[in-house]
Coordinates of C-alpha atoms in Angstrom, one line a residue:
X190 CA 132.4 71.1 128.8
X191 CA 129.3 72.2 130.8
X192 CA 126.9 74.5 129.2
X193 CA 123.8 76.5 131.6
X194 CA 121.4 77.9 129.2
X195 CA 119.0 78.3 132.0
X196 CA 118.0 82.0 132.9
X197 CA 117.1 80.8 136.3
X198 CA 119.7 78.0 137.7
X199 CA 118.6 76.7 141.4
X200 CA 121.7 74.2 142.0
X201 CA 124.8 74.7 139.3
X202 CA 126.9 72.0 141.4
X203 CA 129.4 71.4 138.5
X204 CA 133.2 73.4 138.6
X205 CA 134.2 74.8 135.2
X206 CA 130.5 75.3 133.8
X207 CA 129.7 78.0 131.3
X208 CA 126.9 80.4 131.6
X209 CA 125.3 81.0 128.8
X210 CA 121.9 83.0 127.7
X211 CA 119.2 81.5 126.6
X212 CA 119.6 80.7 123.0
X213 CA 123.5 81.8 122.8
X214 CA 124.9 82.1 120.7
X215 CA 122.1 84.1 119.1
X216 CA 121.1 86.9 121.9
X217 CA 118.5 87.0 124.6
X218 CA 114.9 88.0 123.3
X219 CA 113.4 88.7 126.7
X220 CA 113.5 92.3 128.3
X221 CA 112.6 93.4 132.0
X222 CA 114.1 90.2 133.5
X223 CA 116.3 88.8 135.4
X224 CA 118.5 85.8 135.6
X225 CA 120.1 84.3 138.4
X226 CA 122.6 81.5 138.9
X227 CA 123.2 79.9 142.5
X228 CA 126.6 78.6 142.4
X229 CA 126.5 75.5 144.5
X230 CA 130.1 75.4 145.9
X231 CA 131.8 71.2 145.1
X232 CA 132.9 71.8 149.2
X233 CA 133.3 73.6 151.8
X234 CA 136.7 75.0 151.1
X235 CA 135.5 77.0 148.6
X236 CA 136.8 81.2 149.2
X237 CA 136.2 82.7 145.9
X238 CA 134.5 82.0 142.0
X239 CA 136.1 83.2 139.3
X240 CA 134.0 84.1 136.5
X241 CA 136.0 84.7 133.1
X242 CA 134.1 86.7 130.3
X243 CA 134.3 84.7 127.2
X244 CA 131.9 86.8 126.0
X245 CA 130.4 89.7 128.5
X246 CA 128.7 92.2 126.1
X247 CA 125.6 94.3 127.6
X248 CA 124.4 97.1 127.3
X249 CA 126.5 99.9 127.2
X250 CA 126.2 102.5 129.9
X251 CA 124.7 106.1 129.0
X252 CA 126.6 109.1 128.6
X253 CA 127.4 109.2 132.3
X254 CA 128.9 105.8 133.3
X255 CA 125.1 104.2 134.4
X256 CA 124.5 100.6 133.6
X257 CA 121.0 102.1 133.6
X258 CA 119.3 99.0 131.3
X259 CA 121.1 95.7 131.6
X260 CA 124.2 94.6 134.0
X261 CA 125.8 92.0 135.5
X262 CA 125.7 91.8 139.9
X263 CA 125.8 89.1 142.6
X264 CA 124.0 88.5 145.9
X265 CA 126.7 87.8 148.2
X266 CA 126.3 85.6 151.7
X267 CA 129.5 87.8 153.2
X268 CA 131.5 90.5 151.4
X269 CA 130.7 92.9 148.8
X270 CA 128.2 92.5 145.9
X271 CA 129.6 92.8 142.3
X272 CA 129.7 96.3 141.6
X273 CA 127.2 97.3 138.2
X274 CA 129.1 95.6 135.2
X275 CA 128.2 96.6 131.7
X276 CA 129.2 97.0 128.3
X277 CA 131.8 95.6 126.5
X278 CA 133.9 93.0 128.6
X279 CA 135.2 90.2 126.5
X280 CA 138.5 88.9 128.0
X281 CA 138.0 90.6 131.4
X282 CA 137.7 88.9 134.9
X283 CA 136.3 88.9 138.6
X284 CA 136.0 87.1 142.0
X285 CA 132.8 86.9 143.8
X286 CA 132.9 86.3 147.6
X287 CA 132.1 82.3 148.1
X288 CA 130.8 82.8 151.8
X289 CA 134.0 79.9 152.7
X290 CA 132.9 77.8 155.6
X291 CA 129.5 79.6 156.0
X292 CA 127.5 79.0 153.1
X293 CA 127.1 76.3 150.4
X294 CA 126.3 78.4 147.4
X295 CA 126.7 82.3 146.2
X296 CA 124.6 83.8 143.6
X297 CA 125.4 85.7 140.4
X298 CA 122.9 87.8 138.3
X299 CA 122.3 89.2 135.4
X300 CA 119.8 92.1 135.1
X301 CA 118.3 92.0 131.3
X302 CA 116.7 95.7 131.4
X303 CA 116.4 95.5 126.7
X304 CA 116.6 92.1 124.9
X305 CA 119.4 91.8 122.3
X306 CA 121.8 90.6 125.1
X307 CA 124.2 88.2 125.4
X308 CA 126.5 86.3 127.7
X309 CA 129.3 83.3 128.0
X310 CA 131.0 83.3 131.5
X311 CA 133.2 80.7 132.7
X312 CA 132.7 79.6 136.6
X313 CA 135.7 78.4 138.4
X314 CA 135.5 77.7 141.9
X315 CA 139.3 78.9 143.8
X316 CA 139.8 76.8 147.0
X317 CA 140.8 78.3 150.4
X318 CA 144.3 76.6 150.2
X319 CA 144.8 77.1 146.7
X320 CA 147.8 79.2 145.3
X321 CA 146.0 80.9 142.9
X322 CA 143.6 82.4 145.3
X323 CA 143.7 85.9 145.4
X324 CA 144.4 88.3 148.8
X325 CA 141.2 89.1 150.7
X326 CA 139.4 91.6 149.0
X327 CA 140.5 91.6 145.5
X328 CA 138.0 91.8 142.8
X329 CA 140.8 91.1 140.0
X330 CA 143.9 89.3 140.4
X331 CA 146.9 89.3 138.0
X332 CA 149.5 86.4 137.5
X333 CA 152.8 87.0 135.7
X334 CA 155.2 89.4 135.2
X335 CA 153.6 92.0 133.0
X336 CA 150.2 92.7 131.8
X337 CA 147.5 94.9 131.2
X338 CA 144.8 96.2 133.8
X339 CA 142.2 98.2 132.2
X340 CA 138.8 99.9 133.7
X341 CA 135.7 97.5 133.1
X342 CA 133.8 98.4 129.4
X343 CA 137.1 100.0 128.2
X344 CA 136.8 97.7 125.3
X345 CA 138.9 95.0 123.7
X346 CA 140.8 96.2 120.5
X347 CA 139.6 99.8 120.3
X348 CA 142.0 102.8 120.2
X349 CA 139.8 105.5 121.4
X350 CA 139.5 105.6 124.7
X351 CA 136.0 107.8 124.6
X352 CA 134.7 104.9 122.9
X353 CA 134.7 102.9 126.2
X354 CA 132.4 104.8 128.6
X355 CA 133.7 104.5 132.1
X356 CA 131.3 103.1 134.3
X357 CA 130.0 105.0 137.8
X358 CA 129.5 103.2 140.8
X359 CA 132.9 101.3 141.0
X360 CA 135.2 100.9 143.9
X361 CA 137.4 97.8 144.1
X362 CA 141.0 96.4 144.4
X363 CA 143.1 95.2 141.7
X364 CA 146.3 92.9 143.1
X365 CA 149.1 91.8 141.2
X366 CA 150.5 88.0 142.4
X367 CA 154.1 88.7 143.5
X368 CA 156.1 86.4 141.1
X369 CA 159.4 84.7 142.1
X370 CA 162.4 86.9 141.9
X371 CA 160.6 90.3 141.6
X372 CA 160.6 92.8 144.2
X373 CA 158.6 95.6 143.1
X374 CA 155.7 96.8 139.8
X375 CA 156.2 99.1 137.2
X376 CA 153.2 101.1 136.2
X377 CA 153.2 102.8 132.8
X378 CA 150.6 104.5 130.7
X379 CA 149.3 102.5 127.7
X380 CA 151.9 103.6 124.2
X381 CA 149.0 102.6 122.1
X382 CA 145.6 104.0 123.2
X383 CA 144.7 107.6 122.9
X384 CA 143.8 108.7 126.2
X385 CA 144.4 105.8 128.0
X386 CA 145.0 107.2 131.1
X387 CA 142.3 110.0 132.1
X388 CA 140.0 109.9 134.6
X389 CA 137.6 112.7 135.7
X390 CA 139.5 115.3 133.6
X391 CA 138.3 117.5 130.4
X392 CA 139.2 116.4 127.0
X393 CA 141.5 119.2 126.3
X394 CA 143.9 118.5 129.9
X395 CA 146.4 116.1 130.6
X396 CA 148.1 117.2 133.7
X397 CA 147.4 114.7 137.1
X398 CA 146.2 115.5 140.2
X399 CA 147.3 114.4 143.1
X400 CA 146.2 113.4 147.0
X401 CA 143.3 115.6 148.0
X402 CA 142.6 116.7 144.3
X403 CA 140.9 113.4 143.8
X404 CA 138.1 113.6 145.5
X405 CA 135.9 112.0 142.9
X406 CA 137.4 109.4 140.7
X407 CA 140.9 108.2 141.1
X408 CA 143.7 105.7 140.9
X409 CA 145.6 104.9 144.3
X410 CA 148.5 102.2 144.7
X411 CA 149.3 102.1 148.3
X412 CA 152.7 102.9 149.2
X413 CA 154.0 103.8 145.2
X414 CA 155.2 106.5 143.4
X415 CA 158.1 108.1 141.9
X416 CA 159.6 109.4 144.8
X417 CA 158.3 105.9 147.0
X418 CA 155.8 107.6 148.3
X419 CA 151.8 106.4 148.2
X420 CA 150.2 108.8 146.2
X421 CA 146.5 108.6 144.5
X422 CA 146.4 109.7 140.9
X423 CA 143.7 111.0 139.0
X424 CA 143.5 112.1 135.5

């Protein structure tokens, strides 16, 4: 197992290394800084990095969904940046663009706005003909045939879902690997967590808009609904 406790990593050349801060497992002391890893890809035929959470908590966003102090980003070659990642985000997942072909590295970051921070994120680098390698443009990608997908910061083992301040800023694609001898995805509420479905509404209403109600934040799945329709659901 490879360990980076560096908050400024020129040439991480090694698959499977851990990014740790400085220090960790006690937190980060330093404020106003930031650290950046350059990912140096082990070839060419490198599309994506995966970066697991094993331990991804921030600081949490203010009262409107701003990772105002401290969050995690990327400087991509090609493709979208990370969007603003803060909180708590144990157990959660991404893909960063790896510039296949183009490039021989990609950079991740970590913006430390307060100290008290702390950070263990597992790199994997996905090849181009790899079967776990995600569609293009997926920013989480989910094997098997049933799961959870939850909104980054929503927290891991909490029941309230005001507790886990959705965070602004945040437009990407979640796919879901088409497993052998399944044909279609069921999407359900959560049965456990109070309010585990509502997004731009009140506190007090739990009826769903639909189409061009959402206009701010909402939920689409292309080409799904009850009647087989593709709807986008907010609320």
């Amino acid at each position: 197992t490879i360990y980076n406790q560096d908050c400024d990593s020129s040439n991480i050349q090694k698959n499977l290394t851990y990014l740790v801060n400085p220090g960790y497992p006690k937190t980060y002391s330093v404020s106003s800084t930031i650290c950046k890893y350059k990912l140096t890809k082990t070839s060419s035929d490198i599309c994506l990095i995966r970066l697991d959470f094993i331990d991804g908590k921030i600081s949490a966003p203010n009262t409107k969904g701003s990772c105002a102090t401290s969050y995690f980003t990327s400087d991509p070659i090609t493709g979208p940046a990370i969007p603003p990642i803060c909180g708590h985000n144990d157990g959660y997942h991404l893909y960063m663009d790896a510039a296949a072909y183009y490039s021989d590295s990609s950079t991740f970051k970590v913006v430390v706005g307060e100290s008290g921070q702390d950070w263990k994120i597992l790199v994997s680098q996905i090849e181009c003909s790899s079967k776990s390698l995600p569609p293009a443009g997926c920013l989480q990608y989910f094997m098997g045939s049933e799961g959870q997908v939850k909104s980054f910061n929503f927290g891991v083992g909490i029941v309230n879902r005001e507790q886990g301040e959705s965070l602004q800023n945040q437009h990407y694609t979640i796919c879901i690997r088409h497993e052998l001898g399944y044909c279609s995805i069921g999407w359900i509420q959560d049965q456990v967590a109070i309010d585990a479905f509502k997004i731009s509404k009140p506190s007090t209403n739990y009826e769903a808009n639909t189409g061009t109600l959402c206009y701010q934040d909402f939920v689409m799945i292309p080409g799904g609904s009850n009647g087989g329709r593709g709807l986008c659901d907010c609320g």
